[in-house]
Coordinates of C-alpha atoms in Angstrom, one line a residue:
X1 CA 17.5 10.4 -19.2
X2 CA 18.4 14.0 -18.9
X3 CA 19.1 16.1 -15.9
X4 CA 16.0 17.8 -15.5
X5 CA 14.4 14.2 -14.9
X6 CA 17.2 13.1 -13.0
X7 CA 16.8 16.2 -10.8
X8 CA 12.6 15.7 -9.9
X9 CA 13.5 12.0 -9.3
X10 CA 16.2 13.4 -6.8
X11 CA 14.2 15.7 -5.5
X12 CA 11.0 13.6 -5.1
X13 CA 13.3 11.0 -3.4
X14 CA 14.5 13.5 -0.7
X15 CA 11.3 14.5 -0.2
X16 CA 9.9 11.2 0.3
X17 CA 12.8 10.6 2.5
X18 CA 12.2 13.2 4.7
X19 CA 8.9 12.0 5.4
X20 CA 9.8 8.4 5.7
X21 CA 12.3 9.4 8.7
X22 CA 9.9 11.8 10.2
X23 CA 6.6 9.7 10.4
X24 CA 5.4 7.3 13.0
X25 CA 5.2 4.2 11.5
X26 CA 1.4 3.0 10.5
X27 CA -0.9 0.3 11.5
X28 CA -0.6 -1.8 8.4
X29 CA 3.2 -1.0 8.2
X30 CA 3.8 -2.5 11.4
X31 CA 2.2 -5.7 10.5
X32 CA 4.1 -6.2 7.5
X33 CA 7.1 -6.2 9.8
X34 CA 5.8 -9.2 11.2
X35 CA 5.8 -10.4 8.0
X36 CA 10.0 -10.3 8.2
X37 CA 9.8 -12.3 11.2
X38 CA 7.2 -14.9 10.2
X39 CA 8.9 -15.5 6.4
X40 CA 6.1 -18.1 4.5
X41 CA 5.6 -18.7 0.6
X42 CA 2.9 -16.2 1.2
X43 CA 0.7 -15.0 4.0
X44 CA -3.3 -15.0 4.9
X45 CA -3.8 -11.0 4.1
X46 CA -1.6 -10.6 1.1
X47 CA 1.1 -12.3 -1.4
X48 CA 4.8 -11.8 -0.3
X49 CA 6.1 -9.4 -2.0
X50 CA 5.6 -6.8 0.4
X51 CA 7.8 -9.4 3.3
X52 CA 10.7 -8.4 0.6
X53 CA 10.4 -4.9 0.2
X54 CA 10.1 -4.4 4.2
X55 CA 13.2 -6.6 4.6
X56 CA 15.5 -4.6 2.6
X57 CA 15.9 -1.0 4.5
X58 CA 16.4 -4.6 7.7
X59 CA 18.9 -5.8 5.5
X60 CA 20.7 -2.8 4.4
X61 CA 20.9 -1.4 8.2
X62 CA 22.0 -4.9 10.0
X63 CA 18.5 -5.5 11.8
X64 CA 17.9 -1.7 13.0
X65 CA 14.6 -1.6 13.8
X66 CA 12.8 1.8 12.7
X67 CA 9.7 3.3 10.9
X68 CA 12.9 4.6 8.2
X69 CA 14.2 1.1 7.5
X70 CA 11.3 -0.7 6.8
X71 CA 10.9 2.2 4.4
X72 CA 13.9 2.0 2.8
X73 CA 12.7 -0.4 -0.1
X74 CA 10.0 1.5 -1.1
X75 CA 11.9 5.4 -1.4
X76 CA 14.4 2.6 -3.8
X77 CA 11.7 0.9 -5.6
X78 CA 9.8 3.9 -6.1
X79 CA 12.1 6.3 -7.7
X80 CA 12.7 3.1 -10.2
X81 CA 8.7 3.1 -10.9
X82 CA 8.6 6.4 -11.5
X83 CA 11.9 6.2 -14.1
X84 CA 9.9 3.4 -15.4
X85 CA 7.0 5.3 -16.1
X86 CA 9.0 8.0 -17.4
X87 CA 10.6 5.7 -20.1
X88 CA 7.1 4.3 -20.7
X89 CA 5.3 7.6 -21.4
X90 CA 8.6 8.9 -23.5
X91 CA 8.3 5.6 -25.8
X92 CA 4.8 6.3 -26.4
X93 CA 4.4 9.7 -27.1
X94 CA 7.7 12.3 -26.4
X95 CA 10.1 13.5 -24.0
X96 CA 7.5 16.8 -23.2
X97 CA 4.6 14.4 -22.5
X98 CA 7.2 11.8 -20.2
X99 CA 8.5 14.5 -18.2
X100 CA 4.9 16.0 -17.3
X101 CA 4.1 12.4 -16.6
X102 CA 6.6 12.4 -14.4
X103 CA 5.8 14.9 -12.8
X104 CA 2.2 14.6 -12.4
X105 CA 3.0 11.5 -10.5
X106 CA 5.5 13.1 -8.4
X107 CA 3.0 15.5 -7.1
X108 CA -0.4 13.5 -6.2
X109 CA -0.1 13.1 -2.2
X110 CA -1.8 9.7 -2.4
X111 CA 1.3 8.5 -5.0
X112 CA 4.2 10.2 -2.7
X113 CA 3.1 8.9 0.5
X114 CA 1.5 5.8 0.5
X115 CA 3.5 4.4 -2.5
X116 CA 6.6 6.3 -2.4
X117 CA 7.2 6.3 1.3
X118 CA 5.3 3.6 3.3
X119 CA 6.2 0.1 2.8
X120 CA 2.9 -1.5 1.7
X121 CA 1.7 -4.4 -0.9
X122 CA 0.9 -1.7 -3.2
X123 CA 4.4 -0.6 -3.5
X124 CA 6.0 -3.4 -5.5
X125 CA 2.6 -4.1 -7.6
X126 CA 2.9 -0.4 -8.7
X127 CA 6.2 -1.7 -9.9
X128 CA 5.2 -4.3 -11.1
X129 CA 2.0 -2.5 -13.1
X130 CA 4.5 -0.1 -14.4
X131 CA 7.0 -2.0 -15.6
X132 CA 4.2 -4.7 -17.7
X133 CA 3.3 -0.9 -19.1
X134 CA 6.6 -0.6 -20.6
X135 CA 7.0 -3.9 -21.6
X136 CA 3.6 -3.8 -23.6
X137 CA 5.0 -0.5 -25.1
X138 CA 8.4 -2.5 -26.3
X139 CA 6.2 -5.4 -27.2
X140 CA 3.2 -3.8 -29.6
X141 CA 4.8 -0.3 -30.9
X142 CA 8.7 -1.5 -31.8
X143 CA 7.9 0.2 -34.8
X144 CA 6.1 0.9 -38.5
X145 CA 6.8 -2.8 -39.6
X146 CA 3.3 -5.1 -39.3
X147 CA 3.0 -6.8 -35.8
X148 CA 4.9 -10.3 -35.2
X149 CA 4.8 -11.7 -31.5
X150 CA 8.1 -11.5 -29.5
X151 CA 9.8 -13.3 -26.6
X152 CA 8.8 -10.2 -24.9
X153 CA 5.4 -12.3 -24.5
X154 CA 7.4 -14.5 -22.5
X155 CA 8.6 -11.6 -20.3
X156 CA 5.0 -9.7 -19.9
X157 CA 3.6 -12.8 -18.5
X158 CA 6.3 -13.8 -15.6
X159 CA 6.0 -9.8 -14.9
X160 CA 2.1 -9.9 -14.6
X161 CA 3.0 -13.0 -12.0
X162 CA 5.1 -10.8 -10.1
X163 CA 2.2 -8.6 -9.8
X164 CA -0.1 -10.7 -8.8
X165 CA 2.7 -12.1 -6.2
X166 CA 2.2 -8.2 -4.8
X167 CA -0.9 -7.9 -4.5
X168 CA -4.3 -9.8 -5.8
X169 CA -4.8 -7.0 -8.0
X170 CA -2.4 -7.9 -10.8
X171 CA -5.2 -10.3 -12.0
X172 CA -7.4 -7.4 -13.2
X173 CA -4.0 -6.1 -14.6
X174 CA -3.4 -9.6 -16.6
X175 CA -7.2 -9.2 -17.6
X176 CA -6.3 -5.7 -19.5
X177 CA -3.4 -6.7 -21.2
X178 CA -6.0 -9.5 -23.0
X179 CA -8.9 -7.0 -23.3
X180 CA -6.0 -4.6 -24.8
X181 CA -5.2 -7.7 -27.7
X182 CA -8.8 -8.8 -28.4
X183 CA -9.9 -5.1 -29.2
X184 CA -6.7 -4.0 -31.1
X185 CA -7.0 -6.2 -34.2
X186 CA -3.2 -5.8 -35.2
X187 CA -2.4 -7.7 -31.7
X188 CA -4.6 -10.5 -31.7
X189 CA -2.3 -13.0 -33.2
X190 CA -0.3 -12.8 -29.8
X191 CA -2.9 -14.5 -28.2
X192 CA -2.2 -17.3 -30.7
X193 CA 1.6 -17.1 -30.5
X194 CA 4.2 -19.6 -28.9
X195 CA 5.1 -17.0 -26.5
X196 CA 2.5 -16.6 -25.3
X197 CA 2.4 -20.4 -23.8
X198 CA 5.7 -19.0 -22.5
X199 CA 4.4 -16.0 -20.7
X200 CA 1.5 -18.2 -18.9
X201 CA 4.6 -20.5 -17.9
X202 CA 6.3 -17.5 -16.3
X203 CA 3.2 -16.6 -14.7
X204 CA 2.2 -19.5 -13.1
X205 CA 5.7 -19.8 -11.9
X206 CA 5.8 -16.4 -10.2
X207 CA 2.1 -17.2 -8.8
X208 CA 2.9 -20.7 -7.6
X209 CA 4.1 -19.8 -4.0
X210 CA 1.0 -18.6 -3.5
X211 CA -1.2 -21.3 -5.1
X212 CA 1.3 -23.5 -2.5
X213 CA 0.2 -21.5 0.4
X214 CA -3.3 -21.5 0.0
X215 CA -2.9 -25.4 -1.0
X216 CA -1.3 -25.7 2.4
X217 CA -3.8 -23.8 4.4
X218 CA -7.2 -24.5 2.5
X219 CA -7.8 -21.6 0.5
X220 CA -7.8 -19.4 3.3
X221 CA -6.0 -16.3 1.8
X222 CA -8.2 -16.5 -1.6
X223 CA -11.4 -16.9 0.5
X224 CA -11.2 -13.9 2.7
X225 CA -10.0 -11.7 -0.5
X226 CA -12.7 -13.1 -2.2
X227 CA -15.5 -12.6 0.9
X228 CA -14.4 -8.9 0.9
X229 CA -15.8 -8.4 -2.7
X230 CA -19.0 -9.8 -1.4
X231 CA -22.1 -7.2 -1.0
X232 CA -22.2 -6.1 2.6
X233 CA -25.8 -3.8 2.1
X234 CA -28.1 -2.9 -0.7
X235 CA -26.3 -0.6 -3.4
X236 CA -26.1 3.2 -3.0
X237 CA -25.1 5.4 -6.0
X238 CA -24.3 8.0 -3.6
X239 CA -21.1 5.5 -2.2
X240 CA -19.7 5.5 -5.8
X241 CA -19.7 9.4 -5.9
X242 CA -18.6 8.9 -2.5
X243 CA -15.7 7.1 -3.8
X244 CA -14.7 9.4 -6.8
X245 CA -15.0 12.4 -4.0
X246 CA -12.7 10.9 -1.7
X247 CA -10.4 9.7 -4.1
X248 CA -9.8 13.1 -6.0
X249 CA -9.4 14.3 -2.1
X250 CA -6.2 12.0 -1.9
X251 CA -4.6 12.4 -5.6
X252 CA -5.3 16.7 -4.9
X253 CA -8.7 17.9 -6.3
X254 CA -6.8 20.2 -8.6
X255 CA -4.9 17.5 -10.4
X256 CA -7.3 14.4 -9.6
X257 CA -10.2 16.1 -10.8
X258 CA -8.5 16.7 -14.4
X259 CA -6.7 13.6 -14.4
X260 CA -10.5 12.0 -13.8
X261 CA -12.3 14.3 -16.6
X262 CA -9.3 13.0 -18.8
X263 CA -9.7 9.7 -18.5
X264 CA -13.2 9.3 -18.5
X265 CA -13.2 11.1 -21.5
X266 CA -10.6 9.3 -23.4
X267 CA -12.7 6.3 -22.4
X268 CA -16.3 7.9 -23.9
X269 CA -13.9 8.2 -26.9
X270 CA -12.7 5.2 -27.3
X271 CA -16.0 3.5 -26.9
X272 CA -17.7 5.5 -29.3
X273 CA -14.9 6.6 -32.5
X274 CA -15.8 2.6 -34.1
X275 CA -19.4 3.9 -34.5
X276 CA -18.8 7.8 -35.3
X277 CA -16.5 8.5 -38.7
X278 CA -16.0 12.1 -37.5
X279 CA -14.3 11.1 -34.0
X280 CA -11.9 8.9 -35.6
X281 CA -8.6 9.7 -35.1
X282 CA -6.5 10.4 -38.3
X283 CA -3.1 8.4 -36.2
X284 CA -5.0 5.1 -35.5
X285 CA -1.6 4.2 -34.0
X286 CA -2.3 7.3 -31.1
X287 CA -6.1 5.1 -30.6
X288 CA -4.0 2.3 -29.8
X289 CA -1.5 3.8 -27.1
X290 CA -4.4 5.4 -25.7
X291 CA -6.3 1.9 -25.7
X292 CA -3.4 0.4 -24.1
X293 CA -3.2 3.0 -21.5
X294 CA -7.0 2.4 -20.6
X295 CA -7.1 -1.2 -20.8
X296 CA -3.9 -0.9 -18.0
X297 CA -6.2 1.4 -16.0
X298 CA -9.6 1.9 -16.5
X299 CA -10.4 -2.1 -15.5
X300 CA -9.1 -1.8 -11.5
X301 CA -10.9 1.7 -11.8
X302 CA -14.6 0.7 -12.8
X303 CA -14.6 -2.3 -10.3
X304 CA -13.6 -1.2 -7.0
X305 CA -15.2 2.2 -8.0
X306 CA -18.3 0.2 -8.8
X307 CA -17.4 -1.9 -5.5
X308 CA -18.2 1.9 -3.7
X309 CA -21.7 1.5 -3.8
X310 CA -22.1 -1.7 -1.4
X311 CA -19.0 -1.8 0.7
X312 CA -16.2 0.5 1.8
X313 CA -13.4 0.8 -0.6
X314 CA -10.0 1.8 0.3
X315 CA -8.6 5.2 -1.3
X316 CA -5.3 2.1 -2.3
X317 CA -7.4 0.0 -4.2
X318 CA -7.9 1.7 -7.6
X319 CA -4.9 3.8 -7.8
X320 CA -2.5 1.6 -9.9
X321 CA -5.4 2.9 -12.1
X322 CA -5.1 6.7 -12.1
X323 CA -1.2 6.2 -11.5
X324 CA -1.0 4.9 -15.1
X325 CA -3.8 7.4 -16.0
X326 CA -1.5 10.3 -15.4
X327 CA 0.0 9.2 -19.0
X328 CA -3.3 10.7 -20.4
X329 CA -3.3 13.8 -18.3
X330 CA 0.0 14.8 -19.3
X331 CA -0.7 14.5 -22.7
X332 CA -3.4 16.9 -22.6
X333 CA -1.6 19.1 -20.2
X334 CA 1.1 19.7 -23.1
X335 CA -1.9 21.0 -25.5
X336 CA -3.1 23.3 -22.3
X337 CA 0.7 24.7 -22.5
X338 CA 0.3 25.4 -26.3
X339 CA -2.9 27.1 -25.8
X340 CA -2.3 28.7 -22.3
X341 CA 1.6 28.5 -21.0
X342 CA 1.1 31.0 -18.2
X343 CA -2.4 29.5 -17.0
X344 CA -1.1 26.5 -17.3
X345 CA 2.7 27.2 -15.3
X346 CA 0.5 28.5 -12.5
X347 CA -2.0 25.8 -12.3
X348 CA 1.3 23.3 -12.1
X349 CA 3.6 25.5 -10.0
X350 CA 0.4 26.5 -7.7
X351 CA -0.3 22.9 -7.3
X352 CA 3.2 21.4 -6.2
X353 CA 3.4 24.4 -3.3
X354 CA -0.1 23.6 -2.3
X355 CA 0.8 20.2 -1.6
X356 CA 4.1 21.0 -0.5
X357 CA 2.9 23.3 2.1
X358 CA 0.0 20.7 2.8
X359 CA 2.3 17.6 3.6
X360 CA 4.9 19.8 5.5
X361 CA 1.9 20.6 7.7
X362 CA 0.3 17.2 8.4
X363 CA 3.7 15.4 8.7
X364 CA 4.8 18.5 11.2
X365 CA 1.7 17.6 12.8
X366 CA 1.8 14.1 13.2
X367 CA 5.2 14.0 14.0
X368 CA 6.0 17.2 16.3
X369 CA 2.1 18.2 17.4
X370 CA 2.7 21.2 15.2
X371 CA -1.7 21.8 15.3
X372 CA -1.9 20.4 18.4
X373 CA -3.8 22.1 21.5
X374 CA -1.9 22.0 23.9
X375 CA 1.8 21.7 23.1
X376 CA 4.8 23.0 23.2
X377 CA 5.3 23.4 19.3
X378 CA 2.4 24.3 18.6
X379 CA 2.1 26.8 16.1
X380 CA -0.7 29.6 16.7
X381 CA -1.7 27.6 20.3
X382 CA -2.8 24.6 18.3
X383 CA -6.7 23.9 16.9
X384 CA -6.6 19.9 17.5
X385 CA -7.4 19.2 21.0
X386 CA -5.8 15.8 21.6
X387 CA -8.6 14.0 22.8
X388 CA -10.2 15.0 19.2
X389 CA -6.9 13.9 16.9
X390 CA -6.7 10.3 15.8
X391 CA -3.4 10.9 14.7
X392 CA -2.6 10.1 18.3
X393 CA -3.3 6.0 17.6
X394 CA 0.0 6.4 15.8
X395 CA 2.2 4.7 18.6
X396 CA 6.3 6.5 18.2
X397 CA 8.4 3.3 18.3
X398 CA 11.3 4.7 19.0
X399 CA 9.8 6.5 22.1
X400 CA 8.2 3.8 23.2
X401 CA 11.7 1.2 23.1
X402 CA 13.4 4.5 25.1
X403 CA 11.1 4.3 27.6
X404 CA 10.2 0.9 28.1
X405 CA 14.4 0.7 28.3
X406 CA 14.5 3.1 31.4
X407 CA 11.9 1.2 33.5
X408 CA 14.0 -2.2 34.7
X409 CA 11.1 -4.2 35.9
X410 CA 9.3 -4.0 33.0
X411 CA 13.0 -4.9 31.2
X412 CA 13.0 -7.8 33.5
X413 CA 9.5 -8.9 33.1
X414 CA 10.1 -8.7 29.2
X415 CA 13.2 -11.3 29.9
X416 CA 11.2 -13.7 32.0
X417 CA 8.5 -13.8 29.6
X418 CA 8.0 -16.7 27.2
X419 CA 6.3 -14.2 24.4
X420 CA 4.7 -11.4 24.1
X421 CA 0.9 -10.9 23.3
X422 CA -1.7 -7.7 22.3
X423 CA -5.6 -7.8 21.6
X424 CA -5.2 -6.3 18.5
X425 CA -2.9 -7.5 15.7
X426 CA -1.9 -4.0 14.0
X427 CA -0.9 -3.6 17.6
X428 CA 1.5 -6.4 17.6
X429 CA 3.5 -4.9 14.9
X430 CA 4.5 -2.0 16.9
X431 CA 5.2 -3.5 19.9
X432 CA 7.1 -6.2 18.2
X433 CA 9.1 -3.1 16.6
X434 CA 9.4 -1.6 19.9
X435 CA 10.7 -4.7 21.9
X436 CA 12.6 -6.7 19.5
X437 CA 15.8 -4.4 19.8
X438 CA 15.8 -5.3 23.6
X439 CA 14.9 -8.6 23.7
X440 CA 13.2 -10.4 20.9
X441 CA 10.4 -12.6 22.1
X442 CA 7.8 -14.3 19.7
X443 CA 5.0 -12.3 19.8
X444 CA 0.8 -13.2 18.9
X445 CA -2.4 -11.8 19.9
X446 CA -5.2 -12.9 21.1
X447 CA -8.5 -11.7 19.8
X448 CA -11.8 -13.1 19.3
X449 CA -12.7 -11.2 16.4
X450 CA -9.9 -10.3 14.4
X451 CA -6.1 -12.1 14.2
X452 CA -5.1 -12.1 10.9
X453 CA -1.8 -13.8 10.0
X454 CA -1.3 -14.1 13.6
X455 CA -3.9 -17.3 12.7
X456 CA -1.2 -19.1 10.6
X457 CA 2.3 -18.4 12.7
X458 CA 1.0 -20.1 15.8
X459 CA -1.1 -23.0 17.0
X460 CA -3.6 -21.6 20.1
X461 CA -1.7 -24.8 22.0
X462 CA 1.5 -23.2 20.8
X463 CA 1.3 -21.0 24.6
X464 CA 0.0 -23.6 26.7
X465 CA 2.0 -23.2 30.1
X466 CA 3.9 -20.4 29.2
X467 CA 4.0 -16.6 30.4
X468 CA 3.3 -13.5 28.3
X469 CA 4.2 -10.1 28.4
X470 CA 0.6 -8.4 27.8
X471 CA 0.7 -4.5 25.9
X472 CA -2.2 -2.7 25.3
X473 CA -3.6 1.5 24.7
X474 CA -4.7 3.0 27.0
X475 CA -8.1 3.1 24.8
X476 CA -8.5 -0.1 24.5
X477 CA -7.8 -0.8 28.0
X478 CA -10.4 1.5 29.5
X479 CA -13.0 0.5 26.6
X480 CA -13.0 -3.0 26.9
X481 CA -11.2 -4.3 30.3
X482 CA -9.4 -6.7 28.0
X483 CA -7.9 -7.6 31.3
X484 CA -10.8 -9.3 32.5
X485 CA -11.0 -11.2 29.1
X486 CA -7.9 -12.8 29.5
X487 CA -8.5 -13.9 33.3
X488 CA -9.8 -16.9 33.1
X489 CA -6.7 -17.8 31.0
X490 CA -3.9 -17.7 32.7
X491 CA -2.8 -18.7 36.5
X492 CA -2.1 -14.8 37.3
X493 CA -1.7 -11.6 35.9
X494 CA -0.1 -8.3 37.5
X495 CA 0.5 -5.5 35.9
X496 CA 3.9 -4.2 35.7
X497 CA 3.6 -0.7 34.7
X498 CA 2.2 1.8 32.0
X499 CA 4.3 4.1 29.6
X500 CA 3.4 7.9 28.5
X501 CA 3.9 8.9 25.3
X502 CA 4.5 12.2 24.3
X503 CA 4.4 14.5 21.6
X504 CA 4.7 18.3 21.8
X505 CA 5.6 18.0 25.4
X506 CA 2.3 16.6 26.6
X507 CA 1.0 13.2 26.7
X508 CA -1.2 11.9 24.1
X509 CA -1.1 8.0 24.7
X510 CA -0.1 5.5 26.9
X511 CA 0.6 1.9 27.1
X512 CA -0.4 -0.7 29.6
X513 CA 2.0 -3.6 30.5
X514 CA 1.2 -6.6 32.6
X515 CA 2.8 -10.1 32.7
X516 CA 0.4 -13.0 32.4
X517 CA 1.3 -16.0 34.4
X518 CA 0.9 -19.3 33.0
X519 CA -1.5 -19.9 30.2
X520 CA -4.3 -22.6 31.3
X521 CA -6.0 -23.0 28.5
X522 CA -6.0 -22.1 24.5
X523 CA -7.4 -18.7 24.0
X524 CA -10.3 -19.1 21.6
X525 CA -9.6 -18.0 18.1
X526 CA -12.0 -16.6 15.5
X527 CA -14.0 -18.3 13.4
X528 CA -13.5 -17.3 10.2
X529 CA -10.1 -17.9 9.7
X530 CA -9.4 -20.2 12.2
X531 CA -7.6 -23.1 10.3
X532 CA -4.0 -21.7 11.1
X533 CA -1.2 -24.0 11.1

């Protein structure tokens, strides 16, 4: 690895860095922080991978509590994906094509932020998905001798497990690697091979904490992953385009546009060179790497892309996908340099300051109220009135632990208090990051509609009797008078105090605190996933 590489992995790490510090901690990363504190084989929403990588930055910093250290395993275990894929792309093609891989990666938003910053399943499944890449690479092109299966069979299937023990989607990635040996006759005999009995052993090892959980808790995490692939409405061609819009949005139109034209043309290629002499390639070894490249991508792209036209899909879903896509890009961008090295420098070099200037602005934002109308750093006066910017649902942690801190009742009330309890379980997680620093209580949430894992790490008889500390928004407490909800539950409830959050100088968000006397009787729980244990 030479020092140019070394230097954008640097670099891209700082960067990421800088963000992770800087940015309020998010809804679903604040529920995987629950994960830390409920540890299981594997959990209702996702496998438990993701409990691991959120742990580390805990480990690492003695138990400190902040949006950076839960974030701390994924600027780690991203810089390594990225040297993985950078090792990948070198062994398949050259050190030019590698290091435009790399960084092609480096520069798509939805890569630097949600995989390379915020501590999410996806984060060790990119891993994961990267790393079976390179193996296949070792495994199928060691070299011009004929094809003979290795013990790096053995290997490909215990890392395909650890996938899948990241997130559901390392089936589909298991799936490609088979497609890739069924339609590249020199590989088929490793379906036939020894080690390959050893790679399913490895798999079903790695998988088998999850297969335990779901034993345990009858099915319940493959059921609702499985009910969310189910059609919610009649199909709409216009939600796939939808899908491919908003998704070239989040990798930067300029580079996900090209890095979509690529692949779906490499793809119209490969499907149609067996039946067409003239579009054969004269390498058949180059049809193979690029055949191994789609089958490791195109799969998780065409279903949840397809997926678009009956049901929302998140931006997430298919972007292990275009991630190992970028391969393909990068080889073409290194003919655009031969043909055009000016046009080409610009378009690159135009690109990384666009999105440069484009995250400094929304993290500025988000974190300091930069655009925000009114406030104190606002640059220009602000455009975003604050009653118009959802950025404010992001609840500042830190802020919120300072101030809850300097108000002693509530300190008391928090101390007297059995657990703690929100109507919203994303909610949870930030209290429970807020509070647990001062005085860790267990914490649920009680919702009708909508408790995720909070379902499996309590019984609803679990509170019978006992007090709770009750936090809520200020949104959700003028929307839905959750305090008359919970009423009828418990002996009393007064409220203790509310807490302003700030940001730019003025308040954009506050938080309700009452203590709930007594609980009389189990607070219904919904019906869907209501077989927690």
């Amino acid at each position: 690895m030479n020092k140019s590489v070394l230097l954008i992995l640097l670099v891209g790490l700082l960067f990421r860095g800088a963000i992770a510090w800087w940015l309020p901690a998010g809804y679903d990363e604040a529920y995987y922080y629950l994960y830390t504190q409920n540890p299981d084989w594997s959990f209702f929403d996702h496998p438990p991978l993701v409990a691991i990588t959120t742990a580390i930055g805990l480990w690492l910093s003695f138990d400190q509590v902040l949006p950076f250290t839960i974030r701390l395993g994924t600027l780690l275990l991203h810089t390594a994906t990225l040297a993985l894929l950078y090792h990948a792309a070198r062994r398949l093609f050259s050190d030019r094509v590698a290091q435009l891989t790399l960084i092609l990666a480096s520069l798509m938003p939805i890569f630097t932020v949600a995989f390379g910053t915020m501590t999410l399943p996806d984060v060790p499944l990119m891993f994961f998905w990267v790393a079976v890449l390179w193996g296949a690479v070792e495994e199928f092109f060691r070299g011009p001798q004929p094809y003979r299966p290795s013990y790096r069979l053995a290997i490909l299937g215990t890392l395909v497990g650890l996938a899948c023990l990241s997130k559901y989607h390392g089936f589909l990635l298991g799936a490609g690697l088979v497609g890739f040996c069924l339609t590249a006759a020199p590989f088929r005999k490793a379906l036939v091979s020894p080690w390959l009995l050893l790679g399913l052993l490895g798999f079903g090892v790695m998988i088998s904490p999850v297969v335990l959980w779901n034993i345990q808790h009858d099915w319940g995490s493959f059921a609702f992953q499985a009910g969310r692939s189910v059609p919610m409405s009649g199909y709409r061609l216009l939600g796939v385009l939808e899908v491919l819009g908003v998704h070239s949005l989040y990798l930067f139109p300029f580079l996900g546009l090209p890095l979509m034209w690529v692949t779906a043309r490499s793809l119209l290629h490969q499907l149609r060179s067996p039946f067409n002499r003239r579009m054969r390639e004269p390498d058949p070894d180059l049809i193979l790497k690029q055949r191994l490249i789609l089958w490791l991508s195109a799969p998780v792209i065409l279903i949840f892309t397809f997926m678009g036209g009956y049901r929302q899909v998140l931006p997430t879903w298919t972007m292990p996908g275009w991630f190992i896509a970028t391969i393909l890009l990068a080889c073409r961008v290194a003919l655009w340099q031969d043909k055009a090295p000016k046009v080409t420098r610009r378009w690159l070099t135009g690109s990384t300051w666009a999105i440069a200037a484009i995250l400094t602005v929304t993290l500025g934002h988000i974190s300091f109220g930069t655009t925000q109308s009114p406030s104190q750093t606002a640059i220009l006066g602000g455009v975003l009135p604050i009653a118009q910017d959802p950025s404010t649902q992001l609840l500042d942690i830190v802020q919120l632990r300072q101030n809850f801190r300097q108000q002693p009742e509530m300190v008391k009330a928090l101390r007297q208090s059995d657990f703690v309890f929100s109507n919203r379980y994303h909610l949870a997680g930030h209290f429970a990051m807020a509070l647990d620093p001062i005085f860790p209580k267990p914490i649920t949430c009680f919702d009708t509609e909508d408790m995720r894992g909070f379902d499996y790490w309590s019984r609803p008889t679990d509170w019978l009797g006992k007090t709770g500390l009750y936090l809520t928004t200020q949104e959700l407490h003028v929307r839905e008078n959750s305090i008359a909800t919970y009423v009828p539950y418990f002996k009393n409830i007064r409220k203790i105090g509310e807490i302003p959050l700030d940001r730019g100088g003025f308040e954009v968000n506050r938080i309700f605190v009452y203590q709930a006397t007594e609980l009389l009787k189990p607070f219904p729980r919904p019906l869907q996933n209501s077989q927690g244990a």
